Tab-separated table of C-alpha atoms (C1' of nucleotides) in Angstrom:
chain	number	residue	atom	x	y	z
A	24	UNK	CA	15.081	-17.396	-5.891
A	25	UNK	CA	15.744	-14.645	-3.833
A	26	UNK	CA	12.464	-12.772	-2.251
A	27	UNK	CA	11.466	-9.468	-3.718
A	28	UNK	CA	10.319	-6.826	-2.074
A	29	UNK	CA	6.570	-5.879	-2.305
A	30	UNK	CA	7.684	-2.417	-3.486
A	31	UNK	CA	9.715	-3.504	-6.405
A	32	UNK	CA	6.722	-5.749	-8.002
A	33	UNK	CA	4.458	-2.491	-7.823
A	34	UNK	CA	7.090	-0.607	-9.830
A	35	UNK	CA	7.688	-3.655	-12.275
A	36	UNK	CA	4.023	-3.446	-12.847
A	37	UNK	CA	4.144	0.546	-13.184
A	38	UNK	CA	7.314	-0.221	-15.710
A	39	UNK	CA	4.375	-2.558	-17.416
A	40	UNK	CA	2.226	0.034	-17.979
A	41	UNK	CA	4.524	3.172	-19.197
A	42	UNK	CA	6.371	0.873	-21.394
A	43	UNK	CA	3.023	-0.053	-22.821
A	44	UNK	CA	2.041	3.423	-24.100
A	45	UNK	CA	5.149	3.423	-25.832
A	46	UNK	CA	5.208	3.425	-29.729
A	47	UNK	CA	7.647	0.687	-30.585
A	48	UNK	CA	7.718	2.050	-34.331
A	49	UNK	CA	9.422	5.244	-32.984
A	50	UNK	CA	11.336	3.898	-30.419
A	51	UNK	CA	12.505	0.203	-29.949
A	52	UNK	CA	15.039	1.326	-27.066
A	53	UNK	CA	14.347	3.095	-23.773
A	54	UNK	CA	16.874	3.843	-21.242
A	55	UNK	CA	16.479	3.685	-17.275
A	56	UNK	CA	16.417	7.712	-16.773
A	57	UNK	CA	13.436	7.900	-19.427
A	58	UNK	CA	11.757	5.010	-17.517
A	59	UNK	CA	12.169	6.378	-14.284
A	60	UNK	CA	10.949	9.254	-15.660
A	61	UNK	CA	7.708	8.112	-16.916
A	62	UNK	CA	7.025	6.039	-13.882
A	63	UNK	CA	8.332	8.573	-11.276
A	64	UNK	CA	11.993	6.787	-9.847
A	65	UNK	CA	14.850	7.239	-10.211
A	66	UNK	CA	16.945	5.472	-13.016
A	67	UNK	CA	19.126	3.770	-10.556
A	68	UNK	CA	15.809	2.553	-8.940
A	69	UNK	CA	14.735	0.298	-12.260
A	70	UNK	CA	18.599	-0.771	-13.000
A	71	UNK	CA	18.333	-1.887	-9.558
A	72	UNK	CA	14.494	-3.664	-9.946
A	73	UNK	CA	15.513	-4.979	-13.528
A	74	UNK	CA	18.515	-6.741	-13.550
A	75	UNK	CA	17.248	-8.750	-10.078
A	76	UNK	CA	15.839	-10.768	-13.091
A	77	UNK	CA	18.650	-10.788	-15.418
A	78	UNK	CA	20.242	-8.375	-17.417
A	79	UNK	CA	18.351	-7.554	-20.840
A	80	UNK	CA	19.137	-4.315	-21.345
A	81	UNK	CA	22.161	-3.644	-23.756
A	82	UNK	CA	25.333	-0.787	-22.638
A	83	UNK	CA	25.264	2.425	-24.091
A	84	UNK	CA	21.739	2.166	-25.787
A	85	UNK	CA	19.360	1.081	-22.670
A	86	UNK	CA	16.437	-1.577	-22.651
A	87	UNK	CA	14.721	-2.669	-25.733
A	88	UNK	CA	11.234	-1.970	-25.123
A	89	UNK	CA	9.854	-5.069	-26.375
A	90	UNK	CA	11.104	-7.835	-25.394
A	91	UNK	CA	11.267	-6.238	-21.961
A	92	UNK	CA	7.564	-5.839	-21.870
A	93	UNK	CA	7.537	-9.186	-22.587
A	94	UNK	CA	10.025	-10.369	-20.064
A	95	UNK	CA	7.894	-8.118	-17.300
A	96	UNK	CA	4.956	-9.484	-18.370
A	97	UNK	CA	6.189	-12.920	-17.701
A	98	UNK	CA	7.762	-12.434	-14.431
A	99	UNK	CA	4.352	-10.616	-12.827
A	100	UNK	CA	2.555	-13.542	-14.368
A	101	UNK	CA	0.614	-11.280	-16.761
A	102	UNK	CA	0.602	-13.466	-19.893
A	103	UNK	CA	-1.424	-15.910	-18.097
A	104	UNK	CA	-5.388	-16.119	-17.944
A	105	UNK	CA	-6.600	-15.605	-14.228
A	106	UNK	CA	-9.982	-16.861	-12.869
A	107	UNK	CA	-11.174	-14.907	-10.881
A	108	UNK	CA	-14.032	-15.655	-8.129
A	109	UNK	CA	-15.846	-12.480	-6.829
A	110	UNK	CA	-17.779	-12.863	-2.716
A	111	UNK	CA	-20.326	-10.439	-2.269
A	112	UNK	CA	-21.866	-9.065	-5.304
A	113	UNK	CA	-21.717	-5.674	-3.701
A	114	UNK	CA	-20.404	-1.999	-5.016
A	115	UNK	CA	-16.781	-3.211	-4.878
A	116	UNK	CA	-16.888	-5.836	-6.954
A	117	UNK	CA	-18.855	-4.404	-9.047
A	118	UNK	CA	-16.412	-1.430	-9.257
A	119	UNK	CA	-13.764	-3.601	-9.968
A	120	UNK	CA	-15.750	-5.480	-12.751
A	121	UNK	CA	-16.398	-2.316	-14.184
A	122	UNK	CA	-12.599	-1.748	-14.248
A	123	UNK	CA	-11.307	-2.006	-17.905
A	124	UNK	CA	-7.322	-2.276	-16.581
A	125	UNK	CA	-8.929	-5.304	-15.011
A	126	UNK	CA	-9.800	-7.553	-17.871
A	127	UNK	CA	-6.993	-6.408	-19.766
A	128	UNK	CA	-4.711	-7.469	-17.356
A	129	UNK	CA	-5.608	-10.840	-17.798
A	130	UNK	CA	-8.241	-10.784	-14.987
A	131	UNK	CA	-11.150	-12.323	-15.793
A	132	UNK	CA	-14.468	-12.722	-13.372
A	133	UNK	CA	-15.668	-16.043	-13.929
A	134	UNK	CA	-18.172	-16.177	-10.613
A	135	UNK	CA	-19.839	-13.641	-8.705
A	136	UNK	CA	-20.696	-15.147	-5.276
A	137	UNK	CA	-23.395	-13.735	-2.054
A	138	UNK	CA	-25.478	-15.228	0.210
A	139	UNK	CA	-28.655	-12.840	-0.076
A	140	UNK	CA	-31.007	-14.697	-1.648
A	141	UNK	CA	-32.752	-11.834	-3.399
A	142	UNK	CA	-29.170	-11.260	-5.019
A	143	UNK	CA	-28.496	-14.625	-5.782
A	144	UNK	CA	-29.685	-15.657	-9.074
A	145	UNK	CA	-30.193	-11.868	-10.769
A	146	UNK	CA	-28.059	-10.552	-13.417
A	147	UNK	CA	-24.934	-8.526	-11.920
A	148	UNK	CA	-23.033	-7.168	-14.632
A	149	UNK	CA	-23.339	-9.893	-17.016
A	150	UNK	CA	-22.801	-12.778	-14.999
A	151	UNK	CA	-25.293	-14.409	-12.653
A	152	UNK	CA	-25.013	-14.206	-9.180
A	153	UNK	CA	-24.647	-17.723	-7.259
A	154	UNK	CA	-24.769	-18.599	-3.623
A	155	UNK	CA	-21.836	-19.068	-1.679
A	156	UNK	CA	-22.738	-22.349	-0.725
A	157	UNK	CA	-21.380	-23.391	-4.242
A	158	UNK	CA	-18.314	-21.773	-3.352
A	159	UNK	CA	-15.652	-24.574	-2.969
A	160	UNK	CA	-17.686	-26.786	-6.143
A	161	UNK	CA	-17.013	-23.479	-8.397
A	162	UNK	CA	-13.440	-23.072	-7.480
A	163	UNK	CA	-12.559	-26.678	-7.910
A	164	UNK	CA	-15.003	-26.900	-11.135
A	165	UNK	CA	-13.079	-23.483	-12.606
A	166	UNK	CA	-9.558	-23.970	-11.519
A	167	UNK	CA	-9.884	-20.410	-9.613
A	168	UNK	CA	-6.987	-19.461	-7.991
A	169	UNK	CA	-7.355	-15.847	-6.908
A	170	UNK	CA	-10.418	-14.164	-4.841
A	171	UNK	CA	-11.949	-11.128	-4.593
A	172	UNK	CA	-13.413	-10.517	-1.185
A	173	UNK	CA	-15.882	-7.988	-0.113
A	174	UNK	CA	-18.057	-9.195	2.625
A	175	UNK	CA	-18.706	-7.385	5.777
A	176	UNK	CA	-16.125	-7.863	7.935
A	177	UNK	CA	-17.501	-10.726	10.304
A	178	UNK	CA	-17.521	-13.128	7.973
A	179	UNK	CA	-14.629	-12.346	6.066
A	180	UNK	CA	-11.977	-14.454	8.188
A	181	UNK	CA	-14.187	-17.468	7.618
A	182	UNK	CA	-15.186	-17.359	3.986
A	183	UNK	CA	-11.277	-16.779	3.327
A	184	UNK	CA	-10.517	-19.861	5.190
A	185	UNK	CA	-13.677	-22.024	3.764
A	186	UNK	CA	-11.637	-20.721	-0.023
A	187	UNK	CA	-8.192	-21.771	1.008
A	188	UNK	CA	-9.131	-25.236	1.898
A	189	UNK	CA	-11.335	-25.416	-1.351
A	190	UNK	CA	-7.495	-24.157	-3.378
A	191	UNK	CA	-7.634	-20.620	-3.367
A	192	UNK	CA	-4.045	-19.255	-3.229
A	193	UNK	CA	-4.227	-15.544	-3.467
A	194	UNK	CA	-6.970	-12.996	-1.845
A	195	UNK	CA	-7.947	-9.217	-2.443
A	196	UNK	CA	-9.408	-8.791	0.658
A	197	UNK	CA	-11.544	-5.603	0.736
A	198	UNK	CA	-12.831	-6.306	4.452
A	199	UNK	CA	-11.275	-4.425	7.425
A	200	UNK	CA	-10.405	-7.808	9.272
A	201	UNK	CA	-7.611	-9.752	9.704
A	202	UNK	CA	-7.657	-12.797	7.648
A	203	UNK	CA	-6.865	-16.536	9.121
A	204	UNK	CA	-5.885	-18.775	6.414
A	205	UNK	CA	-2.869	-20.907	5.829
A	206	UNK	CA	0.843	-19.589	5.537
A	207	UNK	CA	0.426	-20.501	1.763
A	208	UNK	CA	-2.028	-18.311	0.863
A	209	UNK	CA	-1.404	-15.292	-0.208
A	210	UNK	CA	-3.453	-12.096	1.512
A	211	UNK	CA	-3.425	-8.079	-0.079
A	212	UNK	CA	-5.437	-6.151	2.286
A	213	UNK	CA	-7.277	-3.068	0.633
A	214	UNK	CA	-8.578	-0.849	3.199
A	215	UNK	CA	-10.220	2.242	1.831
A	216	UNK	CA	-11.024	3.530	5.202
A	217	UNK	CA	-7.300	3.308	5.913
A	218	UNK	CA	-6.039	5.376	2.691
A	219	UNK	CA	-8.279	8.289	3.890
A	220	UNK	CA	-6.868	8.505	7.377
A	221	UNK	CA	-3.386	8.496	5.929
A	222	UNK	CA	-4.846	11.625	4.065
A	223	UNK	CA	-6.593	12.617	7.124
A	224	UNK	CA	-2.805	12.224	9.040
A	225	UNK	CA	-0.657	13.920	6.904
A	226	UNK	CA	-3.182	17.180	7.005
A	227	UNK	CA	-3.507	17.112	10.438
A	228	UNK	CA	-0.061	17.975	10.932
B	227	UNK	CA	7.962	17.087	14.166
B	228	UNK	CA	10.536	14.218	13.174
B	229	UNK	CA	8.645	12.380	9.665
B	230	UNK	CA	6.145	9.419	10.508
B	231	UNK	CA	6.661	6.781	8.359
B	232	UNK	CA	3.884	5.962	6.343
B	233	UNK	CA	3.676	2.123	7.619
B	234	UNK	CA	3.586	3.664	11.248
B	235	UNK	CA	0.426	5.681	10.355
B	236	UNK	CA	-1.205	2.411	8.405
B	237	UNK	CA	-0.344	0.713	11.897
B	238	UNK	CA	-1.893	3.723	14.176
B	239	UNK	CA	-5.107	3.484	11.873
B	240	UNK	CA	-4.860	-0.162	13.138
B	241	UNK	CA	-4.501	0.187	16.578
B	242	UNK	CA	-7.750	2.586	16.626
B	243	UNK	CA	-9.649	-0.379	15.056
B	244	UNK	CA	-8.658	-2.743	17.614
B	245	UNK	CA	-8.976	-0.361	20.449
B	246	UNK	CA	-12.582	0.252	18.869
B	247	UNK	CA	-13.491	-3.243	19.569
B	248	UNK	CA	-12.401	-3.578	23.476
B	249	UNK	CA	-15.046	-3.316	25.935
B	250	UNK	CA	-13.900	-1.002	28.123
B	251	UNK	CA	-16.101	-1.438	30.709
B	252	UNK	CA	-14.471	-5.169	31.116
B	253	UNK	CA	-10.711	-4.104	30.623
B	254	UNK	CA	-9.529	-0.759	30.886
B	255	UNK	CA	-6.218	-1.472	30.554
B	256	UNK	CA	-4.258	-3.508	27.635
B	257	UNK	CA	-0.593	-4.229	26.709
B	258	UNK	CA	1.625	-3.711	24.003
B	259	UNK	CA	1.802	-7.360	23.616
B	260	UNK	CA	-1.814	-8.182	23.457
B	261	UNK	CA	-2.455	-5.154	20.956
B	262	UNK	CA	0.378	-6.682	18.644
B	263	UNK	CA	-1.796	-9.978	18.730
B	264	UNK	CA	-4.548	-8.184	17.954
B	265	UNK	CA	-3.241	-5.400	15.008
B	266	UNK	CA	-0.878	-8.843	13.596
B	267	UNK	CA	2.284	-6.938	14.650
B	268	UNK	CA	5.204	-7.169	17.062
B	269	UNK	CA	4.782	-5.728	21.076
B	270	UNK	CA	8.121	-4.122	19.712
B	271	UNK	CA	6.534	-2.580	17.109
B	272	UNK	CA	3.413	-1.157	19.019
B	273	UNK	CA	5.632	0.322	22.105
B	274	UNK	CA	7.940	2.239	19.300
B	275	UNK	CA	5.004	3.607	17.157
B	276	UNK	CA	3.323	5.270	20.578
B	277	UNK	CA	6.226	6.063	22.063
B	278	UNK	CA	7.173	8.215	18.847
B	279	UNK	CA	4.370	10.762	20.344
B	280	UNK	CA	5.063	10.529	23.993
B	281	UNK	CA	4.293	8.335	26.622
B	282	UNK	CA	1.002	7.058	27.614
B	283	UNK	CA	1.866	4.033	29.179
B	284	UNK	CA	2.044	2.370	32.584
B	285	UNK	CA	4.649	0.300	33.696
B	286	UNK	CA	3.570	-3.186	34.571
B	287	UNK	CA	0.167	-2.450	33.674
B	288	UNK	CA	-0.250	-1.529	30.011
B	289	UNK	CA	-1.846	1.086	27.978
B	290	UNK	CA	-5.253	2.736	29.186
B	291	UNK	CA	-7.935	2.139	26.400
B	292	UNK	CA	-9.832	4.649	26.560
B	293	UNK	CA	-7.207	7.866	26.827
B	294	UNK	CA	-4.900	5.638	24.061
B	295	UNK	CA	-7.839	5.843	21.777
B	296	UNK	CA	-8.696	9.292	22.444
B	297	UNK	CA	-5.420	10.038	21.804
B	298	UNK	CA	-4.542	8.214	18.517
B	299	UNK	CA	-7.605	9.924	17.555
B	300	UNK	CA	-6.262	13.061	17.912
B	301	UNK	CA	-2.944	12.107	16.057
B	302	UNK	CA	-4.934	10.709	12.911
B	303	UNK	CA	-7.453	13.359	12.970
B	304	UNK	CA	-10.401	11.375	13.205
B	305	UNK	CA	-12.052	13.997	16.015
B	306	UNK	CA	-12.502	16.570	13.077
B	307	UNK	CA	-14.984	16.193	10.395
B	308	UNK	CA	-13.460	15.639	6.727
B	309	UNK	CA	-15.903	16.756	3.875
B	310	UNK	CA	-14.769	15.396	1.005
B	311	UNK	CA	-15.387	15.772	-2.797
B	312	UNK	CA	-15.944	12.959	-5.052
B	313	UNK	CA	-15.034	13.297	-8.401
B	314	UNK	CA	-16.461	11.121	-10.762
B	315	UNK	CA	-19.927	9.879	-10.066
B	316	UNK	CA	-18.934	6.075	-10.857
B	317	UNK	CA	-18.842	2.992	-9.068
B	318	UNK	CA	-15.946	3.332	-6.932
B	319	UNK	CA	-17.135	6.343	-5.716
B	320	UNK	CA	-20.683	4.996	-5.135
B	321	UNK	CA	-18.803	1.993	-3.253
B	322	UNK	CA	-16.819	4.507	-1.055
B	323	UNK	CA	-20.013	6.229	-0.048
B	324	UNK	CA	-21.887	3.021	0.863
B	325	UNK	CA	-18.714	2.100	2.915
B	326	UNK	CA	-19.696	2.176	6.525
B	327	UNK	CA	-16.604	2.878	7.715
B	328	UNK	CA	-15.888	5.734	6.076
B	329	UNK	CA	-18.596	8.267	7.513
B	330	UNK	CA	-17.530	5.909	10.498
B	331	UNK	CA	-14.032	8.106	10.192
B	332	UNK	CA	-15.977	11.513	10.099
B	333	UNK	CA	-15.317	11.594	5.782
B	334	UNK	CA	-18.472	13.403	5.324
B	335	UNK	CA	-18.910	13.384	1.275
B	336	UNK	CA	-20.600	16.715	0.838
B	337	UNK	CA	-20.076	17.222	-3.424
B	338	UNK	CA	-20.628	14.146	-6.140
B	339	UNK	CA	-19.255	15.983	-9.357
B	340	UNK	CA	-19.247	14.448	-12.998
B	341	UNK	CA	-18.709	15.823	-16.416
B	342	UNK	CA	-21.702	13.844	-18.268
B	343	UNK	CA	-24.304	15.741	-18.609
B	344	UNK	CA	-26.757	12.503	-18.384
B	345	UNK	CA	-25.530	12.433	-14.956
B	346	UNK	CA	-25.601	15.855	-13.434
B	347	UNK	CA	-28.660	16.662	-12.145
B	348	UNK	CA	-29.505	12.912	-10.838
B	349	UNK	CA	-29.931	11.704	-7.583
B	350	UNK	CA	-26.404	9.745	-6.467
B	351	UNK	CA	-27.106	8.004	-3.062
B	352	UNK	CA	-29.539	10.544	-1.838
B	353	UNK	CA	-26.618	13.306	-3.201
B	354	UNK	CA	-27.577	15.246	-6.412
B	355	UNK	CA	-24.932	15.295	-8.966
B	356	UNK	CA	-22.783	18.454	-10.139
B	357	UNK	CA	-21.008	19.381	-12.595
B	358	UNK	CA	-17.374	19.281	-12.333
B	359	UNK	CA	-17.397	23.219	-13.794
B	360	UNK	CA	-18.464	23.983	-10.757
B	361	UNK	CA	-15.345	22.337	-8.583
B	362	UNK	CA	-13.875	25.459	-7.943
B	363	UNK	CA	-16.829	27.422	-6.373
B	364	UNK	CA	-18.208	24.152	-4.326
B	365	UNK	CA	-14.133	23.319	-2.983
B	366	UNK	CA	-14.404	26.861	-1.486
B	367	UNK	CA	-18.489	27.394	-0.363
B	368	UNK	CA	-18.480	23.720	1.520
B	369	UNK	CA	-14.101	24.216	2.937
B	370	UNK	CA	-13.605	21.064	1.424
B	371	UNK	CA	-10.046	19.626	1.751
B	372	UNK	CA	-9.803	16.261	1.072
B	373	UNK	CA	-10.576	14.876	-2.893
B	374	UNK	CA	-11.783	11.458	-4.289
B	375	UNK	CA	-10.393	11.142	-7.760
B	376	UNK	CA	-12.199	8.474	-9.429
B	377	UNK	CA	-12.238	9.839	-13.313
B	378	UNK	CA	-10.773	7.809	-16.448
B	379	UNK	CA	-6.927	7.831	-16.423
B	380	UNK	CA	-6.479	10.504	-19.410
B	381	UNK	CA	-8.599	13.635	-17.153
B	382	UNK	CA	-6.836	12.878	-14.136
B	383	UNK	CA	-4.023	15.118	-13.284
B	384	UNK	CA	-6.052	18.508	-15.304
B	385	UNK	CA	-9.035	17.725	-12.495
B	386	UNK	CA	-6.332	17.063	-9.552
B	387	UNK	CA	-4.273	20.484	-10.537
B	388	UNK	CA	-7.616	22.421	-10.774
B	389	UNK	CA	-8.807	20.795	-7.426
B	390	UNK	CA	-5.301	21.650	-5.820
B	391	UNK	CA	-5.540	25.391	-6.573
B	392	UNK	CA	-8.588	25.842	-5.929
B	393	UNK	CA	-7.700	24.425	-2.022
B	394	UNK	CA	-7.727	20.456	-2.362
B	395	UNK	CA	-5.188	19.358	0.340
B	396	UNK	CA	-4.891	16.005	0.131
B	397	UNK	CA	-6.024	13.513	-3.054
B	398	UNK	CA	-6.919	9.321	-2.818
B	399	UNK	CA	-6.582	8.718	-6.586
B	400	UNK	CA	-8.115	5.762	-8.624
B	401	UNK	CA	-6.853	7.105	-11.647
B	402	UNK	CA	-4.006	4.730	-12.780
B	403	UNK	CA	-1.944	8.224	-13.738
B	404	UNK	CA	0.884	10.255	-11.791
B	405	UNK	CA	-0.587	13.653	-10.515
B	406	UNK	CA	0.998	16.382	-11.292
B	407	UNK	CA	0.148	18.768	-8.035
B	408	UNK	CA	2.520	20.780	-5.797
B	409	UNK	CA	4.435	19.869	-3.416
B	410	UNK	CA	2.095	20.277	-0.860
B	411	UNK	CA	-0.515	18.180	-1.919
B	412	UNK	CA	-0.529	14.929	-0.433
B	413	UNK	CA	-1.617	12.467	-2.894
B	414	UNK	CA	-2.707	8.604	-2.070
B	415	UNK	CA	-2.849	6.396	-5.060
B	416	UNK	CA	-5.176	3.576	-4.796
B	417	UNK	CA	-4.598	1.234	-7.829
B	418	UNK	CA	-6.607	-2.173	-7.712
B	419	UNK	CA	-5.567	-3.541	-10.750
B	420	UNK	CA	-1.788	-3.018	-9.575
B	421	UNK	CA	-2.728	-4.801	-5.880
B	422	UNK	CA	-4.735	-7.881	-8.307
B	423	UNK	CA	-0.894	-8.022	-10.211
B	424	UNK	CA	1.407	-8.254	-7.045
B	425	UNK	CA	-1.123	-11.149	-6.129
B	426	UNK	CA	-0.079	-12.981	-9.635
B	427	UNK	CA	3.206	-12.253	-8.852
B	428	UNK	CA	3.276	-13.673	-5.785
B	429	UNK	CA	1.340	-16.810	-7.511
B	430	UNK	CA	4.001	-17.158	-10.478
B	431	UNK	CA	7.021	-18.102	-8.515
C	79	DA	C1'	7.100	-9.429	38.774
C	80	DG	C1'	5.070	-7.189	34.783
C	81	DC	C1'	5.362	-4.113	31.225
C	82	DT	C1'	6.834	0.324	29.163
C	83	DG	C1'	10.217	3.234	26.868
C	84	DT	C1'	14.282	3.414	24.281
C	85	DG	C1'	19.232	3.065	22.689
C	86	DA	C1'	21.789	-0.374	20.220
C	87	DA	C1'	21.909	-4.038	16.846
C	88	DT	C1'	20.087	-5.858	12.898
C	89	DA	C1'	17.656	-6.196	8.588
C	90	DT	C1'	15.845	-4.158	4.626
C	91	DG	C1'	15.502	-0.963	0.919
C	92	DT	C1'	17.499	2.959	-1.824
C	93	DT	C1'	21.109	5.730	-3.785
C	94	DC	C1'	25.811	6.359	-5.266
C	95	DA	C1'	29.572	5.708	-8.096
C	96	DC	C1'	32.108	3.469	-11.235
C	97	DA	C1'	33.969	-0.576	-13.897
C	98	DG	C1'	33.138	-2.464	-18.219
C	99	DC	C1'	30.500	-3.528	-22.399
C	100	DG	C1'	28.631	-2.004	-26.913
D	182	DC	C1'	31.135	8.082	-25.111
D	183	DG	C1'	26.555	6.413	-23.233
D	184	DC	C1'	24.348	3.501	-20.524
D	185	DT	C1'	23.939	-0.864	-18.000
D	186	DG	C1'	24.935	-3.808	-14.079
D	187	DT	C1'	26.406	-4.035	-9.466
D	188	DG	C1'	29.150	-3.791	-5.113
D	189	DA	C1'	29.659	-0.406	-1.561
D	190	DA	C1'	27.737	3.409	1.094
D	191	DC	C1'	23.860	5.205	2.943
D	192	DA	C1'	19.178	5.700	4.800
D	193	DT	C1'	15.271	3.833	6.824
D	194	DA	C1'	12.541	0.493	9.360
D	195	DT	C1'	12.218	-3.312	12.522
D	196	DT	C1'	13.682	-6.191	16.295
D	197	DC	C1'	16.338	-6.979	20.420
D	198	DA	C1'	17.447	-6.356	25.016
D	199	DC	C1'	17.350	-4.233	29.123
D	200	DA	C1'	17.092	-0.295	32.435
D	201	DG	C1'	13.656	1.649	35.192
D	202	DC	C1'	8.947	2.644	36.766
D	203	DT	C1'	4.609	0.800	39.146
DNA sequence: AGCTGTGAATATGTTCACAGCG
DNA sequence: CGCTGTGAACATATTCACAGCT
C-alpha cells in the first residue's frame, strides 16, 4: 500500500466531518467542488485524496454521501472502538476528556494515569485516577493501544518508552520533548507553545 | 521578504528550545550537525533554515549560541510581549494558562471572556472572568493582538469575525469550524480530535 | 581539516486538463 | 453534458554535494 501523506489523512478526516452534517434525505450525492467547498480545498484536491483508495464516486453525478462516509470511516479506522490510556491527570487530559468530538469519534478513556499520590485514587472526571506504576498491567489487561501523554517534559521520553515495550503503538504526546521509542510506534507531537509562536511569526513580519 | 514555510518556522521554534538548553558557559559554539541531532532533523536542513535570514555562522567552527538564540528570537518574536485573549473560559483554555511554557514565550493572557453568566464574574486562575460583550472594548484598552478561540464549534467564526475587526491579528482555534476572517488574519487551527484520528489511521493499515 | 552557505538534484505534494463513463 | 479519475505539468520542500572561509 502506497504511503499517504500526513496532509491527506487530516483532510479525509475533515471530509468525515462535513459529510457528516449532511442530510442524506435531501441529498444522497455530493460532488468534489461542494466538498471542497465545505472543507476549504479545492475539488481537484479530494478527487486526488479519494480515489488513492478506490474510485466510489459515480461520473456525472459525484460521490454518494453514504457509503462514502462509510468507506472514510473505515479507512481512518473510525468504526473501531479505541482504548485509550490517559498519563498525567492534568488540565490536558482533562480538556480532552471533556471533548465531546472525542468520544464520538470512537475514543474512549478507559485509564487515567499520575504518579502524585494525592491525585492518585480521587475521582477525575468520572474515572479514578491510578498510579503509573500499573501502567504496563492496565495496557496489557485493556488491550490499549493508543496514549495520551501529558507529563512534564523530563519524564516524557521515558514513560513513552516504558508504554511501547508494555504494546502501546500510537502516542499524543503533549510534552515539548522528543520522544525515544521504537520505529513502530507511532508519535503526533502537540505543542501548544509552538502554535503560538507560529502566530507570534507570522505577525512579526 | 521571500514566504517562510510554515515547517521552517515549526523547526526555528525548535532550534530556540534546544539552544535554550545549552550551557553556554561550557560551549559557546555548536554545529549544524549537532543541532540536527538535537531538533531530530537533518545538518542540511538546519544550515538552509538559518541561512534563509542571513548568515550567522562560522566556518569550521559552528554557530555561536548565544547571538543564534538572540537572533531566532528576534525572527519568531519571542523578545516582545504577546497579550493574548482567551475566549471561552473552559478547560483548554485553563490548560493553556497553566502551561509553563507559554508565559515562558512572553503570551501574557491579559482577558478570560465567556458568555455564561454563571461564569463571568468568577475568579479563573487568579483572572476574573468577562463577558464576551465586552471583547471589543477590552481587544482595544489592553492592544491585544493575538486570540485563543476555545468556544463550542457553532459560535466560532461570529466571535473570530467580531475579534478580527475589532483588531485580533492572529487566531489559535480549538473550534473544529473554518473561520471566516479576512485575509489578513492569520488563523492556527488546533484540532485534537483530528491529531487522535491520523494516529488511528496510522494504526489501521 | 572542519563546517558553513548555497546552487543543483531529487523527492514530495498540489493543480491542471482532459479522456471517458454515466 | 456533468463530473470523476488520473497522467502530466507545476510548485514546493528536502537532500546532496561541494566551493570557500576560518
Amino acid at each position: 500500500m502506497p504511503r499517504v501523506p500526513d496532509s491527506a489523512v487530516r483532510r479525509l478526516s475533515l471530509y468525515v466531518r462535513c459529510l457528516e452534517g449532511i442530510d442524506t434525505a435531501a441529498t444522497s450525492t455530493i460532488s468534489s467542488r461542494d466538498l471542497a467547498t465545505a472543507a476549504g480545498t479545492t475539488a481537484a484536491q479530494v478527487r486526488k485524496d479519494l480515489s488513492r483508495f478506490g474510485s466510489f464516486g459515480k461520473r456525472g453525478l459525484g460521490y454518494p454521501v453514504d457509503p462514502l462516509l462509510e468507506r472514510l470511516r473505515t479507512i481512518l479506522g473510525l468504526n473501531a472502538e479505541w482504548p485509550v490510556m490517559v498519563v498525567g491527570a492534568g488540565r490536558i487530559g482533562s480538556a480532552l476528556h471533556a471533548y465531546p468530538y472525542f468520544r464520538e469519534r470512537g475514543f474512549r478513556i478507559v485509564a487515567v494515569l499520575d504518579d502524585d499520590p494525592v491525585k492518585v485514587g480521587s475521582e477525575w472526571n468520572g474515572t479514578t485516577v491510578e498510579h503509573v506504576d500499573q501502567m504496563e498491567a492496565i495496557i496489557c489487561d485493556r488491550g490499549v493501544k493508543l496514549l495520551v501523554l501529558a507529563v512534564p517534559a523530563p519524564a516524557a521520553s521515558g514513560v513513552a518508552l516504558r508504554a511501547a515495550r508494555a504494546g502501546i503503538r500510537g502516542i499524543l504526546n503533549f510534552a515539548p520533548a522528543r520522544l525515544e521509542v521504537p520505529d513502530e510506534v507511532v508519535v503526533n507531537d502537540v505543542n501548544l507553545a509552538l502554535e503560538m509562536e507560529a502566530l507570534a511569526f507570522a505577525l512579526s513580519r
